Tab-separated table of C-alpha atoms and ligand atoms in Angstrom:
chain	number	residue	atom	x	y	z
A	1	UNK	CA	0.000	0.000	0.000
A	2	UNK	CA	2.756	2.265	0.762
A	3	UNK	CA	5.101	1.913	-2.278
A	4	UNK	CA	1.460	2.665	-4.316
A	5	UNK	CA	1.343	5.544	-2.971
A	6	UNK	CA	4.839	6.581	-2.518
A	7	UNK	CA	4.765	5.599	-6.761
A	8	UNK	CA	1.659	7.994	-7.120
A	9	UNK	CA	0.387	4.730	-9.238
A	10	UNK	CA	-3.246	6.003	-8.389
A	11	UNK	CA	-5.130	8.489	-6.521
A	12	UNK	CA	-7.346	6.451	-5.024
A	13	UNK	CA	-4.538	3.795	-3.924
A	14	UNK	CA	-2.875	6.979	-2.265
A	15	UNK	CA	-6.247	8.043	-0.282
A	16	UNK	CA	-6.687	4.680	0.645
A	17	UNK	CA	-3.132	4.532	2.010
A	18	UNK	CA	-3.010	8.110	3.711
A	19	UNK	CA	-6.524	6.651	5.116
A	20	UNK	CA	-4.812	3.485	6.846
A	21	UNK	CA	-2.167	5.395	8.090
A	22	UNK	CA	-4.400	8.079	9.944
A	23	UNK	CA	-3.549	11.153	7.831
A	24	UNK	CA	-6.195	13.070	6.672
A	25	UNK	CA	-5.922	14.822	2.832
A	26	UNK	CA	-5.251	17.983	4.435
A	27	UNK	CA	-7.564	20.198	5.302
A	28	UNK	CA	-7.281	24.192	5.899
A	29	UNK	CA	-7.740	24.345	9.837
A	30	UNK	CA	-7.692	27.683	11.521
A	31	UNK	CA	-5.526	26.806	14.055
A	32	UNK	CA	-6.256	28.697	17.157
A	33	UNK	CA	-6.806	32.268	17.962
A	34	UNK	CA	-3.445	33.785	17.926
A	35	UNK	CA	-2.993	32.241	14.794
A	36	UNK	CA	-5.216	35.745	13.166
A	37	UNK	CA	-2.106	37.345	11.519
A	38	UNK	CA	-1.976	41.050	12.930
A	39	UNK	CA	-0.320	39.681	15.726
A	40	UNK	CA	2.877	39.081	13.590
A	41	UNK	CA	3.816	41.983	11.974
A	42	UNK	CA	6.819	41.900	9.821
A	43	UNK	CA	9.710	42.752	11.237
A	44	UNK	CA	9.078	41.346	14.711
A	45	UNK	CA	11.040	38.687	16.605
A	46	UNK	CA	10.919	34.897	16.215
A	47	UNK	CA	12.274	33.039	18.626
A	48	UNK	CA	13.659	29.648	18.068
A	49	UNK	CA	14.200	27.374	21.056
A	50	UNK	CA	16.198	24.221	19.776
A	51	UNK	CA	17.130	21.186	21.261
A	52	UNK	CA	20.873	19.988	22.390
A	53	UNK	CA	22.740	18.893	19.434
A	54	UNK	CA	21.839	15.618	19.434
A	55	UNK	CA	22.053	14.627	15.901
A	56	UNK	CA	23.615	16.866	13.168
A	57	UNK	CA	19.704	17.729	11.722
A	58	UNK	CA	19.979	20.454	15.107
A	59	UNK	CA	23.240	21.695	14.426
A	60	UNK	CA	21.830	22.692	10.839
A	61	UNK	CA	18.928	24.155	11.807
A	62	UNK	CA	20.373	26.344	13.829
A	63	UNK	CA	21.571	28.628	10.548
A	64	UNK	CA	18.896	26.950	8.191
A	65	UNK	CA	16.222	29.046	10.508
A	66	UNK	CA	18.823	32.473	10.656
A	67	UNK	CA	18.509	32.388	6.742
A	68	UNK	CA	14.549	31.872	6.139
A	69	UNK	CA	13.629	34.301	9.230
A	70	UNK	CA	15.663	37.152	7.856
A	71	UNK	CA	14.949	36.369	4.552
A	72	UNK	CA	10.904	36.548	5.296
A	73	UNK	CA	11.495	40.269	6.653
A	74	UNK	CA	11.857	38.754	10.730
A	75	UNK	CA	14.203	39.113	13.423
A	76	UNK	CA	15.439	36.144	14.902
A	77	UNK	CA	16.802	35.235	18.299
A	78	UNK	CA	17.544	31.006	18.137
A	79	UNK	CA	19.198	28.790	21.320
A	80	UNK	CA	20.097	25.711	21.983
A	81	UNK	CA	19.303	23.583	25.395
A	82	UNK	CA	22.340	23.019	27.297
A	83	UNK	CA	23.256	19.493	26.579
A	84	UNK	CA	23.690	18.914	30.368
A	85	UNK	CA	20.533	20.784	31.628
A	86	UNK	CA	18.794	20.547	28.382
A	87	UNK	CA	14.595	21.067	30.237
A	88	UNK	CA	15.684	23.586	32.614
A	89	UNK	CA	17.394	25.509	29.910
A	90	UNK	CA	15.221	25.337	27.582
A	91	UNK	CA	12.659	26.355	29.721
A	92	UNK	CA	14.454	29.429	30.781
A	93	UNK	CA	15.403	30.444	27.241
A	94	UNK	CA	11.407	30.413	26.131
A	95	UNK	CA	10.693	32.438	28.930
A	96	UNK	CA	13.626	35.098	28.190
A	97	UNK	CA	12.220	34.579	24.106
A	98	UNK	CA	8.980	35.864	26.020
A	99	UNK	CA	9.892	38.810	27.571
A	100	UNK	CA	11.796	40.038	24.717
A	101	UNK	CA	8.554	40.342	23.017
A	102	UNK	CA	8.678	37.347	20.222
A	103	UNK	CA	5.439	37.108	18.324
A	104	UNK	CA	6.491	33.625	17.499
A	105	UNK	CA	8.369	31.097	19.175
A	106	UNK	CA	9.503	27.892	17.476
A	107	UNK	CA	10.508	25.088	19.620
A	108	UNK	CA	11.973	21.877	19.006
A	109	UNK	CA	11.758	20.715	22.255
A	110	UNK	CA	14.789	19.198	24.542
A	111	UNK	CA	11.939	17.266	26.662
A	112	UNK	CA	7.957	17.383	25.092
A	113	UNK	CA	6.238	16.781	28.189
A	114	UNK	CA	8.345	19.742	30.342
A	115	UNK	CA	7.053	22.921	28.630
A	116	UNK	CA	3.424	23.316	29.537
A	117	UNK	CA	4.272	26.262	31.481
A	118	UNK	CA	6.035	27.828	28.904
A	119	UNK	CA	3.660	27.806	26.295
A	120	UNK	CA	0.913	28.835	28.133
A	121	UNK	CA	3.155	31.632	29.296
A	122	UNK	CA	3.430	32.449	25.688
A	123	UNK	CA	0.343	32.248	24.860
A	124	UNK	CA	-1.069	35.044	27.228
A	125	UNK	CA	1.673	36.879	26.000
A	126	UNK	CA	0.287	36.722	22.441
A	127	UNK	CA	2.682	34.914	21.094
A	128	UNK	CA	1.957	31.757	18.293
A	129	UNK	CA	3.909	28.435	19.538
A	130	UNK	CA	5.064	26.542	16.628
A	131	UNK	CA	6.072	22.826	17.617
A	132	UNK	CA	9.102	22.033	15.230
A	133	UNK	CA	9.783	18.977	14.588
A	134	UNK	CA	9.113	17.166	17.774
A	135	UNK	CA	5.741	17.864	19.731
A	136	UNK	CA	5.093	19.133	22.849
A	137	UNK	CA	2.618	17.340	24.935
A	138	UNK	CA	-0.146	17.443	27.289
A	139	UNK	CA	-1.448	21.406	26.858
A	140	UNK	CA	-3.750	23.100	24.328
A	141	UNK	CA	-1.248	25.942	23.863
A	142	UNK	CA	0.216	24.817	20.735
A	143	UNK	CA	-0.899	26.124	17.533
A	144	UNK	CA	1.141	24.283	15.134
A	145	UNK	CA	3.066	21.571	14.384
A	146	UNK	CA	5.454	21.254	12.089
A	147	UNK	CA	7.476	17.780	10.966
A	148	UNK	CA	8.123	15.824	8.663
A	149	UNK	CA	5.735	12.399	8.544
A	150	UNK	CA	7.431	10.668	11.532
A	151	UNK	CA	4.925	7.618	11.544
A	152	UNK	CA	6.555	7.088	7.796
A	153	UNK	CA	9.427	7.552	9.045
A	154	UNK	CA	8.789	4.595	10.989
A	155	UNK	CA	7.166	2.658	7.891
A	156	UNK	CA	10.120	3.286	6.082
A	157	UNK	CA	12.639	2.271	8.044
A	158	UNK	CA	10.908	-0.967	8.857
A	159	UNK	CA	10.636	-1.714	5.197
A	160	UNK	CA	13.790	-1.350	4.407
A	161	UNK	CA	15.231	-3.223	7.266
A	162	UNK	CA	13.212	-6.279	5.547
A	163	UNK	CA	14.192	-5.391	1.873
A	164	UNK	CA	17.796	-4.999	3.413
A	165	UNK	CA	17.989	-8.716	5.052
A	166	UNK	CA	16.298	-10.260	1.889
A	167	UNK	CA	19.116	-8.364	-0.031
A	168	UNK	CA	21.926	-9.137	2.210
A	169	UNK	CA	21.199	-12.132	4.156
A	170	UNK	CA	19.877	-14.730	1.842
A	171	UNK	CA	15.861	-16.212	2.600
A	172	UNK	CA	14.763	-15.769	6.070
A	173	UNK	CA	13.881	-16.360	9.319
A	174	UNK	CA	16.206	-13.254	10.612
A	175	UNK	CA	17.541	-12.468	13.719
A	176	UNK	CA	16.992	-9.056	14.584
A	177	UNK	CA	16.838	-6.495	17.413
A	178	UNK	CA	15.135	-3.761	17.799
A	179	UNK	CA	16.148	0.113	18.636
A	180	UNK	CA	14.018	2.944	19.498
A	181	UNK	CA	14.702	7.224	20.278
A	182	UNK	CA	14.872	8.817	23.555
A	183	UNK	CA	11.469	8.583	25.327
A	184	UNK	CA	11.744	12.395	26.597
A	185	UNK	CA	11.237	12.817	22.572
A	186	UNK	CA	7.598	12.909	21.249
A	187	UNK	CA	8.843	11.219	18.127
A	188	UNK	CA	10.433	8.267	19.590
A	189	UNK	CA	7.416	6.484	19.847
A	190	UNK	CA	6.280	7.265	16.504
A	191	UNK	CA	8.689	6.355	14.685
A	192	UNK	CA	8.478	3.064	16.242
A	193	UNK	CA	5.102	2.355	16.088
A	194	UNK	CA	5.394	3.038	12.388
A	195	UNK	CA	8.471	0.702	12.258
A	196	UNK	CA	6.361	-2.163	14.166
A	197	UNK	CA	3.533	-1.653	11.894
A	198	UNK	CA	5.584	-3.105	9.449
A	199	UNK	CA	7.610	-5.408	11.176
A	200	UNK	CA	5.550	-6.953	13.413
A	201	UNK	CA	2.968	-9.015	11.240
A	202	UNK	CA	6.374	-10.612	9.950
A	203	UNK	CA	7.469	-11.331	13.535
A	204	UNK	CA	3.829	-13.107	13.812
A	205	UNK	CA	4.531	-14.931	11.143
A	206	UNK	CA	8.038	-16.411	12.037
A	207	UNK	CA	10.322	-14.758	9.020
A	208	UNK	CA	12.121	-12.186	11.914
A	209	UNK	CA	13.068	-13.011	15.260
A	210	UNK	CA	13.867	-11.116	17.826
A	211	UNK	CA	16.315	-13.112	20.018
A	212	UNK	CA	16.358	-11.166	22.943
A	213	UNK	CA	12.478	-10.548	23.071
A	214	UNK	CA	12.854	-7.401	23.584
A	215	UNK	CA	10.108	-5.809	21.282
A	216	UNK	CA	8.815	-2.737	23.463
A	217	UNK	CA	9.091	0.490	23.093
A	218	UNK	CA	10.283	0.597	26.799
A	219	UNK	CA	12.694	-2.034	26.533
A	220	UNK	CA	14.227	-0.632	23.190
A	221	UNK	CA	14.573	2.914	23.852
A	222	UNK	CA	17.811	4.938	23.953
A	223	UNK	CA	18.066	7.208	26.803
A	224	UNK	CA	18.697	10.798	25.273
A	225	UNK	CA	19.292	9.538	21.815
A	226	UNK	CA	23.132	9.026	22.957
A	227	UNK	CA	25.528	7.044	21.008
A	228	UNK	CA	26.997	5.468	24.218
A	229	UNK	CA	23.475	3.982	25.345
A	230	UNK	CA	22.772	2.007	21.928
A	231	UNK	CA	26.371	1.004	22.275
A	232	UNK	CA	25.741	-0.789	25.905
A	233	UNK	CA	22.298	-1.879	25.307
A	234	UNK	CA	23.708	-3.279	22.031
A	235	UNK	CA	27.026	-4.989	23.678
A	236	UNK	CA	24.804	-6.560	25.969
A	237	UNK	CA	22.353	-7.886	23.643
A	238	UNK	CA	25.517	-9.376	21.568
A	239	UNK	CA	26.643	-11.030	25.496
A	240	UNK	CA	23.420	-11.852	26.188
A	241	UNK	CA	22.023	-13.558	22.923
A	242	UNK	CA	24.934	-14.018	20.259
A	243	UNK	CA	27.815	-14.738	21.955
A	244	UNK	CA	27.301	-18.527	20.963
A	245	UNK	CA	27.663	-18.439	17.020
A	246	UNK	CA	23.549	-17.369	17.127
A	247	UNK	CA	23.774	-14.679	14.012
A	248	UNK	CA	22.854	-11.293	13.986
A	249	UNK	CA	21.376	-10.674	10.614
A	250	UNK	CA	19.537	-7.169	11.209
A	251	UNK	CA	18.847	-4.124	13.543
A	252	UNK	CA	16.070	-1.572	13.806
A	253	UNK	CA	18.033	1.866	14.107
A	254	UNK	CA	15.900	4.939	14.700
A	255	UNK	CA	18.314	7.173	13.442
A	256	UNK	CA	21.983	7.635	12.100
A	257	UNK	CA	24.122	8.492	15.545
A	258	UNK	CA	22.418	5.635	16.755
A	259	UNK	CA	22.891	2.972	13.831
A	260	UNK	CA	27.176	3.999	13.675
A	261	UNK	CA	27.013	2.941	17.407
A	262	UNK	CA	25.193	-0.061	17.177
A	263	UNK	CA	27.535	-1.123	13.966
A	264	UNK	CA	30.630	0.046	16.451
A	265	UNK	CA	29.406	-3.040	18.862
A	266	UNK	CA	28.851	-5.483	16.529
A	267	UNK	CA	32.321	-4.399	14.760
A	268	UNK	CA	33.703	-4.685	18.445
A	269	UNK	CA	31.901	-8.565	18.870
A	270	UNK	CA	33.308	-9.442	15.858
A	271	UNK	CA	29.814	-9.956	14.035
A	272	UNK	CA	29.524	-9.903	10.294
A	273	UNK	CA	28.413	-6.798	9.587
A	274	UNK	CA	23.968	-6.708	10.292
A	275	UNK	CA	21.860	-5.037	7.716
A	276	UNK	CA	20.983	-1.506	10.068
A	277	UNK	CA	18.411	1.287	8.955
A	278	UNK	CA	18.900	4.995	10.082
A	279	UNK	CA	17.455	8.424	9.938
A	280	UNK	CA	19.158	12.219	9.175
A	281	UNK	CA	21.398	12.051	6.385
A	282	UNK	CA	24.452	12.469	8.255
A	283	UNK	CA	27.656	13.262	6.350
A	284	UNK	CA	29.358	10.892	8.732
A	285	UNK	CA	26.537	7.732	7.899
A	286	UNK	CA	26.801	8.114	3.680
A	287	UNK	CA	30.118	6.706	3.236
A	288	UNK	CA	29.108	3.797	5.420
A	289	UNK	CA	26.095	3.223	3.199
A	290	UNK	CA	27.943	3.844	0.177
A	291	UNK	CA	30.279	1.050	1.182
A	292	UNK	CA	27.363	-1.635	2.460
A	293	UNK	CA	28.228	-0.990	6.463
A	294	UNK	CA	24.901	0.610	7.212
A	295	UNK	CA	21.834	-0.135	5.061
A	296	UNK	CA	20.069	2.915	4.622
A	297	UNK	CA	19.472	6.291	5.959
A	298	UNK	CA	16.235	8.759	5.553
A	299	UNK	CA	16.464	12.261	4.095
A	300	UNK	CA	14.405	14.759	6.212
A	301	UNK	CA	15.814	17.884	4.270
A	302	UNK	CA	16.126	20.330	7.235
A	303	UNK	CA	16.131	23.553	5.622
A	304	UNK	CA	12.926	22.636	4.197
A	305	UNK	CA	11.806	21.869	7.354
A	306	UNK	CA	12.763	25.773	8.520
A	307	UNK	CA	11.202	26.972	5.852
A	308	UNK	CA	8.499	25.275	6.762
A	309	UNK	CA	7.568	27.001	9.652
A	310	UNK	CA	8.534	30.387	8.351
A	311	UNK	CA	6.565	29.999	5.481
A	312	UNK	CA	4.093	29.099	7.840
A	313	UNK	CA	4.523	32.593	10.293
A	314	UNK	CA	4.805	34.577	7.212
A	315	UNK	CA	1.129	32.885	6.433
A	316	UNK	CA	-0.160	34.200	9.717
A	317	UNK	CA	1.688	37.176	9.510
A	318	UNK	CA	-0.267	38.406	6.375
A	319	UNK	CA	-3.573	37.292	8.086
A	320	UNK	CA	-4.325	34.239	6.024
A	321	UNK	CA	-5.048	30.823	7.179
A	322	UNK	CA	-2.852	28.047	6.477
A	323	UNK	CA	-3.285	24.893	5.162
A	324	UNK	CA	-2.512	22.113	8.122
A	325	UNK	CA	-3.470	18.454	8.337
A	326	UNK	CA	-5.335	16.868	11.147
A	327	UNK	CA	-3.296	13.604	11.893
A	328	UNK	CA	-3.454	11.216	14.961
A	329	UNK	CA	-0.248	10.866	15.217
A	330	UNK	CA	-0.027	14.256	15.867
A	331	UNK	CA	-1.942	13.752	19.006
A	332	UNK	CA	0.046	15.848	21.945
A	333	UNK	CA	-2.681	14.185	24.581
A	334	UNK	CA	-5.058	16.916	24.471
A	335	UNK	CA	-5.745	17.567	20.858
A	336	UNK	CA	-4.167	16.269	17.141
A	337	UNK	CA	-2.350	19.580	16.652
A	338	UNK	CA	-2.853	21.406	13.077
A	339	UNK	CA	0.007	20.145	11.334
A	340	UNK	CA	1.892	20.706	7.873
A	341	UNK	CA	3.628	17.441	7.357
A	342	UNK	CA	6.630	17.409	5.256
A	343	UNK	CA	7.646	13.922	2.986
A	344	UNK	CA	10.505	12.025	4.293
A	345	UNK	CA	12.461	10.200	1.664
A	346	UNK	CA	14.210	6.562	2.618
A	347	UNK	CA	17.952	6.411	1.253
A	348	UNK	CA	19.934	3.660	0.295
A	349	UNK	CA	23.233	3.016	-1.639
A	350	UNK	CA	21.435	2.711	-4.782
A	351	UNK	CA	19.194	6.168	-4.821
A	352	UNK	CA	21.643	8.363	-2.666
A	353	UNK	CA	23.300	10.239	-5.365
A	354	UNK	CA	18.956	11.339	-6.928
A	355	UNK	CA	17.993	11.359	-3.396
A	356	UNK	CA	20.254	14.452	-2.181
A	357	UNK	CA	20.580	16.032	-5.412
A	358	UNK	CA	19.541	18.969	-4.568
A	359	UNK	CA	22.401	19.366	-1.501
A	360	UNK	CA	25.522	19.781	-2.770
A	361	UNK	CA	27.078	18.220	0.679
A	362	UNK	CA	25.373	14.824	0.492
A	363	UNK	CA	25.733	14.421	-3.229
A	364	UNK	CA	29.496	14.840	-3.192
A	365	UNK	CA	29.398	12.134	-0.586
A	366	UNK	CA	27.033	10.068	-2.160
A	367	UNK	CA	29.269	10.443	-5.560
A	368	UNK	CA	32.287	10.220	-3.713
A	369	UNK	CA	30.912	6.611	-2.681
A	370	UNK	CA	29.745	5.268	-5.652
P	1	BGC	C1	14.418	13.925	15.139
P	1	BGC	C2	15.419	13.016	14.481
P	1	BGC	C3	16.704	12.936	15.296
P	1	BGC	C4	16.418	12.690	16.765
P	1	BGC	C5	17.656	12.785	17.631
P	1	BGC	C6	14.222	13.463	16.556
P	1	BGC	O1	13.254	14.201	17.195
P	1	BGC	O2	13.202	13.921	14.413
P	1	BGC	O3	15.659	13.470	13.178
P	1	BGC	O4	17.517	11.925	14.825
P	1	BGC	O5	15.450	13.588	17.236
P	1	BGC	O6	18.198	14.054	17.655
């Protein structure tokens, strides 16, 4: 159902698809009050709160969002969350946004669940909150989200890890293990679920197995997306589970930091090399998928993503309504949050060099690697 519609083969194969996966068509949803435009007039400050730099995507974004803001006729004023105190932080950095008088404040959040006084904050100031990227949970003072798919994400990664073993590992049943984000992260769990949706029916079946039994989300997540806690929880599983010839053929990765450190701890085993997804495009995963170490990768172009959400103030600045969908997924707890929803692309050896030809960064890489 997916490839139909990812192939446009027909329109009512893709409605049926966006139907199954719990996006709507898109429908133009007035978001909520704030969102009437007077109350961004150009020129005034947008503040950008951004996560620690957790994966490179943040460290990009960073200058992707100084570029569209001044270039739409804004001020900007963008931080980071302290990697060590990222909530508290972030927190105080909204607030200062706040008092400085932004008229929009963009937040990729360091923790989803921590910022209900915040935005509310925010809100009686006037301001719009724009969720970027990740969510924020558990209030009704967000009045937009903005993200690429993460649910097909999920189905994407998934998918390839099976087209991946039935490339590389011969005709199944496949060991496998499973990997998810940091659960602070409203994404995490999305992109897993969407992962699961494909993988599980085949775990039902018997063609994967995972050896450990650890299918959760709980069990499988990655405390603060770190590198060193895949690498552990990964050692461990190879102690645990294939220390006694048992093979390793495959392993769920929910993004790219994450897939070079599980592939570090099977190099460090001495395992043949398992087929592993990813997710980000990072300049330090496409010469590893070029050469067949890591399977594939997704391409969430971030300065599309900033433009995005400036696109989407300059919208509201002019007094118009934009044009969001109303997605489940996009649930925060209280409400599925007017979203714009952005394509992600899935990247392997064989469409990297198409896939990022429109940054010159990854395509040198990907040619570089061919
Ligand atoms: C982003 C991913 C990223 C992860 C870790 C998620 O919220 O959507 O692209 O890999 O955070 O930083």
């Amino acid at each position: 159902m997916r490839k139909k519609y990812m192939l446009g083969v027909a329109a009512v194969a893709a409605a049926a698809a966006l139907a199954l996966t719990g996006c709507s068509t898109g429908r133009t949803d007035a978001g909520s009050d704030s969102g009437s435009g007077s109350s961004i007039p150009k020129g005034s400050l947008i503040g950008v709160a951004l996560p620690a730099k957790t994966s490179q995507n943040w460290v990009l974004a960073g200058d992707d969002f100084k570029k569209s803001i001044a270039k739409a006729g804004f001020k900007s004023i963008i931080q980071y969350a302290d990697a060590t105190s990222p909530v508290p932080s972030q927190q105080s950095e909204i607030n200062s946004m706040i008092t400085k008088g932004a008229k929009a404040i963009i937040i990729g959040a360091a923790d989803g669940s921590q910022l209900g006084t915040q935005v509310a904050a925010a809100k009686k100031a006037g301001a719009v909150v724009i969720a970027w990227d990740r969510n924020i949970l558990n209030t009704k003072n967000v009045d937009y989200y903005v993200a690429f798919n993460n649910f097909h994400v999920g189905e994407l990664q998934g998918q390839a890890l099976l087209d991946g073993l039935k490339k590389e590992k011969g005709d199944g049943p496949y060991n496998i293990e499973v990997f998810a984000g940091s659960p602070d992260d409203a994404n995490a769990k999305v992109f897993f679920d969407g992962a699961m949706s494909v993988l599980q029916p085949k775990i039902d079946d018997g063609t994967l197995k995972v050896v450990s039994g650890q299918t959760t989300f709980q069990k499988a997540v990655t405390q603060g997306w770190l590198a060193q806690n895949a690498q552990k929880r990964m050692t461990d599983l190879i102690t645990a589970n294939y220390a006694k010839g048992t093979k390793l053929d495959g392993v769920l990765s929910p993004n790219d930091t994450l897939a070079r450190a599980i592939l570090q701890a099977t190099k460090s085993a001495g395992l043949p090399n398992p087929v592993v997804t990813g997710q980000d495009s990072e300049t330090d995963s496409i010469p590893l998928i070029m050469n067949g170490t890591q399977y594939s990768t997704i391409y969430k172009d971030t300065q599309k993503e900033a433009q995005a959400a400036i696109d989407l103030v300059s919208t509201l600045s002019k007094g118009e309504k934009p044009k969001t969908v109303d997605d489940k997924n996009n649930n925060n707890g209280v409400f599925n949050v007017p979203a714009i929803e952005l394509t992600p692309v899935l990247v392997t050896k064989e469409n990297a060099v198409e896939a990022y030809k429109n940054n010159a960064t990854l395509e040198k890489l990907a040619k570089a690697g061919e």
